[in-house]
Coordinates of C-alpha atoms in Angstrom, one line a residue:
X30 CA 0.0 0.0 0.0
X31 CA 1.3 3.6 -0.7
X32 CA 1.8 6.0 2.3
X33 CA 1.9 3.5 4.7
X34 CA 3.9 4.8 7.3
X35 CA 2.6 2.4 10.2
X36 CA 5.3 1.3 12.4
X37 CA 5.7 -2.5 12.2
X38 CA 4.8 -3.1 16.2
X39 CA 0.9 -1.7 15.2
X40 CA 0.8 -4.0 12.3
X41 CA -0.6 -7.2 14.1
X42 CA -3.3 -4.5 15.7
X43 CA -4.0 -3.2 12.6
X44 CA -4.6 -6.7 10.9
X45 CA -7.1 -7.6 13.7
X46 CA -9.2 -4.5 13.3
X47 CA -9.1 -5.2 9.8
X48 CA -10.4 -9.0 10.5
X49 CA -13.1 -7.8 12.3
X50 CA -13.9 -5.6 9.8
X51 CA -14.2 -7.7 7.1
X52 CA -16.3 -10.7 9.3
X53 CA -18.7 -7.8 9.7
X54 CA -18.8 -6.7 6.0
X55 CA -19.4 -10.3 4.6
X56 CA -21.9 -10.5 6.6
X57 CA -23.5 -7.5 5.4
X58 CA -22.7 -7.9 2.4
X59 CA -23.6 -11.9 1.9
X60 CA -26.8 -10.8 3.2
X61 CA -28.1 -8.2 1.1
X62 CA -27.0 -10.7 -1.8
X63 CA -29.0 -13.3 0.2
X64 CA -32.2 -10.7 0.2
X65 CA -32.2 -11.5 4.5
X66 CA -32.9 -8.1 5.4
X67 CA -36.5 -8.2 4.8
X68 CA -39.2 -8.8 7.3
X69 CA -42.2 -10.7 5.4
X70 CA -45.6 -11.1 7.7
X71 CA -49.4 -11.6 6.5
X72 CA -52.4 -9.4 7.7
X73 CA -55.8 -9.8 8.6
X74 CA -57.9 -9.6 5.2
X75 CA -60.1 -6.4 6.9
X76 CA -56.8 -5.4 7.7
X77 CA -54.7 -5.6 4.7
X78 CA -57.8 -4.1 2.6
X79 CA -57.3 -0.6 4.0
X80 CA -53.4 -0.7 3.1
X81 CA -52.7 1.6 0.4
X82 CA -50.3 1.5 -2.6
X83 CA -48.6 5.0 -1.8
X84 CA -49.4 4.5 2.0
X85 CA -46.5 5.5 4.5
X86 CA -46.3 1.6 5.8
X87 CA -45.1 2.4 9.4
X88 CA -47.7 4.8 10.1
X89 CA -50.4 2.2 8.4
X90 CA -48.6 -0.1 11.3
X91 CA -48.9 2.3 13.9
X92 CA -52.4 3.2 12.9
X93 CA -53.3 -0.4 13.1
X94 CA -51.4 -1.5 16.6
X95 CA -49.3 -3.7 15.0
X96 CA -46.6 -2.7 16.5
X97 CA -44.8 -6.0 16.7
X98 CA -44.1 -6.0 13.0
X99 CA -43.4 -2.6 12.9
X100 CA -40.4 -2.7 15.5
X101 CA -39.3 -5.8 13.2
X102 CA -39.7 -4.0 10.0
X103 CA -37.5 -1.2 12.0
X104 CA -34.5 -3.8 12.8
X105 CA -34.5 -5.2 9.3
X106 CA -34.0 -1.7 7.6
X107 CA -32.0 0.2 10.2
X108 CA -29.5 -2.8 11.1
X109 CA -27.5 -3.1 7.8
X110 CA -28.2 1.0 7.2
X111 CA -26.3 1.1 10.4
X112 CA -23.9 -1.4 9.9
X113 CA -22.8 -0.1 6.5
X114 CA -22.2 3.5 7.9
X115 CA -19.9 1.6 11.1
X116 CA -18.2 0.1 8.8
X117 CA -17.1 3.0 6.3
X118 CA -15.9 5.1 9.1
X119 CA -14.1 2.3 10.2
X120 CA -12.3 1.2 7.2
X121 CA -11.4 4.6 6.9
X122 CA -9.9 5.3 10.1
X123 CA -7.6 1.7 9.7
X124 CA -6.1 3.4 6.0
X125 CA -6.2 6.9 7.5
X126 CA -3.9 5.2 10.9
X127 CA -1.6 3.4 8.2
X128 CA -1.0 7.0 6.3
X129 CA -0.5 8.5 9.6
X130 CA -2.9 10.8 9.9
X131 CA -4.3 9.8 13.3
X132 CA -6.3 12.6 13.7
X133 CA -8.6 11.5 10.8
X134 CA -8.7 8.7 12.6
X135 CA -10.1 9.4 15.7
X136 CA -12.6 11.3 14.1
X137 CA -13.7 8.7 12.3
X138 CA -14.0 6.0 15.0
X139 CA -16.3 8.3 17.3
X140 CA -19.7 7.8 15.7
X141 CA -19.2 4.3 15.0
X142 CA -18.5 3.8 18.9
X143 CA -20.6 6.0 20.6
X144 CA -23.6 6.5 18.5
X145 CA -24.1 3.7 16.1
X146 CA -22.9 1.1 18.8
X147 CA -25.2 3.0 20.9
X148 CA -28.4 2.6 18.5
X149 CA -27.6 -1.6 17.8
X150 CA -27.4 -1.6 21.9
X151 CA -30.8 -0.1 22.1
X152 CA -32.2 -2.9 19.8
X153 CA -31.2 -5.3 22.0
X154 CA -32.2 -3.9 25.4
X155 CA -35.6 -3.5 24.9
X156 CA -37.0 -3.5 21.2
X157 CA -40.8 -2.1 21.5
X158 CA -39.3 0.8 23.1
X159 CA -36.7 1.0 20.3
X160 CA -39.7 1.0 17.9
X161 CA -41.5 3.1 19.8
X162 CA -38.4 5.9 20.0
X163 CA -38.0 5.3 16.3
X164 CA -41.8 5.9 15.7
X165 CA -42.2 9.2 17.9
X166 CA -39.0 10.6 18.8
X167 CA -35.9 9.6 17.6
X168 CA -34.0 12.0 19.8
X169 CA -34.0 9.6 22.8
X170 CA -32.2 7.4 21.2
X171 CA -28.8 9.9 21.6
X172 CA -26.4 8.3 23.8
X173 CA -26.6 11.5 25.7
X174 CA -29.8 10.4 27.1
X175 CA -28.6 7.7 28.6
X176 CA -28.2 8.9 31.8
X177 CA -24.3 9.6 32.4
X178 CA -21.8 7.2 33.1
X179 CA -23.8 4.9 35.3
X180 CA -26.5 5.3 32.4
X181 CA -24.2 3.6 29.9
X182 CA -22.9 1.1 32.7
X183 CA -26.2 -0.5 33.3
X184 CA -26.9 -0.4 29.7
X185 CA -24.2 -1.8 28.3
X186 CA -24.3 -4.7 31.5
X187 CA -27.9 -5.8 29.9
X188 CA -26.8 -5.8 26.7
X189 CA -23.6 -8.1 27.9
X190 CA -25.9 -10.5 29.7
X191 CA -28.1 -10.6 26.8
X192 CA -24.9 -12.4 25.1
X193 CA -24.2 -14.0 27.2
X194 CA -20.5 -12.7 27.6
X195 CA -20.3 -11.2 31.1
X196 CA -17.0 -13.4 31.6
X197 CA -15.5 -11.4 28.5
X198 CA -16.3 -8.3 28.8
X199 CA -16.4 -5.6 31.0
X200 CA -19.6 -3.4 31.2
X201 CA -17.9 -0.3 33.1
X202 CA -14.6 0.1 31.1
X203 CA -16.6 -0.1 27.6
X204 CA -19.0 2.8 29.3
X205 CA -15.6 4.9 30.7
X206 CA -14.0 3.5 27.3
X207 CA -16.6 5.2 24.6
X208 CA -17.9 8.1 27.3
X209 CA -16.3 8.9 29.9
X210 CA -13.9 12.5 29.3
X211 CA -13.1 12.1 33.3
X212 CA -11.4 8.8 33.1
X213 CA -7.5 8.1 32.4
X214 CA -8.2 5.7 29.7
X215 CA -10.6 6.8 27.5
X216 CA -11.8 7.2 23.7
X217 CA -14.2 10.5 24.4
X218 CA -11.1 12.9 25.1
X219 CA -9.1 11.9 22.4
X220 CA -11.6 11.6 19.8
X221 CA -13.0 15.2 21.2
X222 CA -9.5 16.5 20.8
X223 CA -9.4 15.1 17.1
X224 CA -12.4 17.1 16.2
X225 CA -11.9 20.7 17.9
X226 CA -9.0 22.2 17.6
X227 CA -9.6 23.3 20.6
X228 CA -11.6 21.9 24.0
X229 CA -13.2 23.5 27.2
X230 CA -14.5 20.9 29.2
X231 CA -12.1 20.8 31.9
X232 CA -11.5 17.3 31.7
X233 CA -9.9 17.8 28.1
X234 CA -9.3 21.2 28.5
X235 CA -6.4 22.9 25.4
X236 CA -3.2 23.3 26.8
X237 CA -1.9 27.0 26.7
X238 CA 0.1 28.1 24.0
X239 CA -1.4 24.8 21.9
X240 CA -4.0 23.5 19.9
X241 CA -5.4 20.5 20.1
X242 CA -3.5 17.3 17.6
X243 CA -2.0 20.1 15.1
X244 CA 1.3 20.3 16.5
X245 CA 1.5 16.3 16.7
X246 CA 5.4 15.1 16.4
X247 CA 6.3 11.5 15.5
X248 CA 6.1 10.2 19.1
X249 CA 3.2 12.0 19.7
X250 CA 2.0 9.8 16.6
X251 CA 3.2 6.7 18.3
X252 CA 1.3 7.4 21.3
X253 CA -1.9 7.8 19.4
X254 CA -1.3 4.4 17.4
X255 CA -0.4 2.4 20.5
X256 CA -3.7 3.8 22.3
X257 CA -5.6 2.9 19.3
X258 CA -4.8 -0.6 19.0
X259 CA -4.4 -1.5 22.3
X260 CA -8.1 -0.5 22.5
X261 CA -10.1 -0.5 19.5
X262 CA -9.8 -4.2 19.0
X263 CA -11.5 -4.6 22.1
X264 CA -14.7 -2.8 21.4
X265 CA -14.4 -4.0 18.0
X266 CA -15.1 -7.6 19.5
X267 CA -18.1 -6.8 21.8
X268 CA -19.2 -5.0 18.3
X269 CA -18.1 -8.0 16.7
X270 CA -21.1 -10.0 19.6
X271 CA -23.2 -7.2 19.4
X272 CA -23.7 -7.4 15.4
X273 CA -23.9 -11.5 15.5
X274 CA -26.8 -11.6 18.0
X275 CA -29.2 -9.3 16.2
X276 CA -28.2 -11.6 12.9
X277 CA -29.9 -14.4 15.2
X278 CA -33.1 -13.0 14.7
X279 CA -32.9 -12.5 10.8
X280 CA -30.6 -15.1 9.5
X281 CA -28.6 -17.2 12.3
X282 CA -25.2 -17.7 11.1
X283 CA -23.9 -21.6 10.9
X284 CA -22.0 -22.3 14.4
X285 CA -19.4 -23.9 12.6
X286 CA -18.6 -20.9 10.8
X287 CA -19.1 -18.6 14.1
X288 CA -16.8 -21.2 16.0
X289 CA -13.8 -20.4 13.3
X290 CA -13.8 -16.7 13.4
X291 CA -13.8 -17.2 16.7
X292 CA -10.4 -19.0 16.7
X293 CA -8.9 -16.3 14.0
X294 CA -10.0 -13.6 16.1
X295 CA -8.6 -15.1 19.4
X296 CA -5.5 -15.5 17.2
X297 CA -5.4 -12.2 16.1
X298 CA -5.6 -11.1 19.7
X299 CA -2.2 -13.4 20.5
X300 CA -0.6 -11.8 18.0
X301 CA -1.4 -8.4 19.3
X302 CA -0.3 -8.9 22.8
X303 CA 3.1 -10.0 21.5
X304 CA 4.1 -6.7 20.2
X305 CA 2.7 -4.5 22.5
X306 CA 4.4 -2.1 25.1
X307 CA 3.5 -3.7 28.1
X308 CA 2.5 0.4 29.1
X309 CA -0.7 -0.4 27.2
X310 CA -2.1 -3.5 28.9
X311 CA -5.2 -3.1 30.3
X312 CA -6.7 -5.6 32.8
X313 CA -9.4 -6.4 30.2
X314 CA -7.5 -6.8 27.3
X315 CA -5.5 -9.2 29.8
X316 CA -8.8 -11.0 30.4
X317 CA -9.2 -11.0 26.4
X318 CA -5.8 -12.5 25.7
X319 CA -6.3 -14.9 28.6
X320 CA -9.5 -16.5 27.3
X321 CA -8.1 -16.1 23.4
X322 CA -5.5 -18.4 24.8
X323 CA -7.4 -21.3 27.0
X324 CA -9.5 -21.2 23.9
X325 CA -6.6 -21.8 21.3
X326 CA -4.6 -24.2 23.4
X327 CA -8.0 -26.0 24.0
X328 CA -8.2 -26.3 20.2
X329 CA -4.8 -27.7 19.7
X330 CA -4.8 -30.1 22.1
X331 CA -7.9 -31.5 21.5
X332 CA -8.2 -31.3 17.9
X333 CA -4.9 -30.9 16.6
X334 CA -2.8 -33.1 19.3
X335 CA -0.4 -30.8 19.1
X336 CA 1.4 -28.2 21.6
X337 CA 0.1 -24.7 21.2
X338 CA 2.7 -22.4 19.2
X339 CA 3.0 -19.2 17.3
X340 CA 3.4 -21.3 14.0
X341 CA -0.2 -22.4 14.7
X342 CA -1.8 -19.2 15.8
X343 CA -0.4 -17.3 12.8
X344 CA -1.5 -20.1 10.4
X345 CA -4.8 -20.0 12.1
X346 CA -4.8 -16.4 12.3
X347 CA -4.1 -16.0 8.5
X348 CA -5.9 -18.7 6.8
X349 CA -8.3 -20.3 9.1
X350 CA -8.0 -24.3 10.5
X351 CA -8.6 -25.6 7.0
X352 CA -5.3 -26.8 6.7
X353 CA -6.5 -28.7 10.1
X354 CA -9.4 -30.3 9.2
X355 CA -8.2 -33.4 8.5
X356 CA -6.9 -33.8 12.3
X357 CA -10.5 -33.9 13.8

């Protein structure tokens, strides 16, 4: 690639982002090709009769209480809409890192995970109200109506037992993560500091005699890739969970298939740790890598009956466990 100025260390967090990006785009984009995202139900004959050609259908399904279909109507349109715009910004942000221009990337990654993450959250929490919102005011679902930090906490706690993942991730540091300005290890400040040149709030208050990224010098820029992948990958994956369970609903993805992106992205996450500054762990990526591991040595030894080694994860990282399958 051209202008690629990203410093070899970043590469195996670059790679993984990338991976997750691209799991998430063939999904979107085998379904559409698939014609999944449509929501097909029948109506009462008296029913159906006073449906108009040219008739708004959502308020014809308000009008009618059926709002059942309505709120599934809503997830089938807005969910790959959604997706699609997560996924440009992004993309864009991974090429805009690899040019070096990390301020175009931290702009571009603060949507995707604070409002669009946001809006596939409130699908899952509760969905009639999520239709409702949708139907009568849209505004409340801004993740500044959430209700603060604790807001997002207890949001984003549902939403992890809902998948059944609150042994992987970490309710309160994705809240502080995505929103919280006050914390020490945050997205919000950054990404804030990437849009305004320059910032009030006294938690991200502009230096004197600065202005906020402009005067960025090389390890400036290596502090601003090693927060990025440190960190991204890690909301990337409960996006990653997010994403999957709504497809449950629509079109459930074979296990099989789920269970081997699994392993690559577990692998990718190996690879990661290895060239990271140790200045960047976080207790939860720890708990990431940790399970990432049990999981891969699990696979070797039990279907491979071989010792777990980085020949294997990069293999499996890289290319899947085709090359394995005769082993099972």
């Amino acid at each position: 690639m051209k202008n690629n100025f990203l410093p070899k260390e970043f590469v195996s967090g670059n790679e993984l982002c990338f991976f997750i990006h691209d799991l998430l785009a063939n999904t979107l984009v085998s379904g559409e090709k698939q014609d999944i995202f449509k929501y097909e139900f029948s109506l009462e004959e008296k029913i159906a009769n006073n449906l108009e050609n040219d008739e708004d259908i959502f308020l014809f399904l308000q009008e009618n209480k059926l709002d059942e279909h309505r709120n599934k109507v809503l997830k089938t349109i807005i969910l790959p809409a959604v997706l699609s715009d997560i996924l440009h910004c992004i993309y864009e942000a991974l090429i805009s890192s690899k040019k070096g221009k990390l301020n175009i990337s931290y702009m571009l990654i603060r949507k995707p995970i604070q409002e669009s993450l946001y809006l596939l959250e409130s699908m899952i929490i509760d969905e009639i109200e999520f239709g409702k919102c949708m139907s009568e005011n849209p505004l409340k679902l801004r993740p500044s109506n959430a209700g603060g930090i604790e807001g997002h906490k207890k949001r984003i706690n549902i939403v992890i037992d809902k998948l059944g993942l609150s042994n992987l991730f970490s309710a309160s540091y994705l809240a502080n993560l995505r929103y919280n300005k006050r914390c020490e290890d945050n997205f919000d400040g950054i990404c804030n500091h990437a849009m305004h040149l320059f910032t009030e709030h006294d938690a991200i208050k502009t230096d004197k005699l600065n202005i906020n990224f402009i005067f960025s010098d090389y390890d400036s820029k290596l502090t601003q890739w090693a927060y990025l992948y440190s960190r991204l990958p890690y909301v990337l994956l409960y996006l990653y969970y997010v994403v999957e369970y709504l497809m449950k609903e629509i079109c459930p993805t074979e296990k099989w298939y789920i269970e081997e992106m699994e392993l690559r992205i577990f692998a990718h996450f190996i690879l990661l740790l290895e060239n990271l500054d140790e200045a960047y762990y976080s207790d939860e990526l720890l708990k990431i890598i940790k399970f990432a591991t049990n999981k891969l040595n699990d696979f070797c030894t039990n279907v491979l009956k071989k010792p777990f080694d980085k020949l294997i994860i990069e293999n499996i990282a890289n290319n899947g466990i085709s090359d394995y399958k005769d082993t099972k």
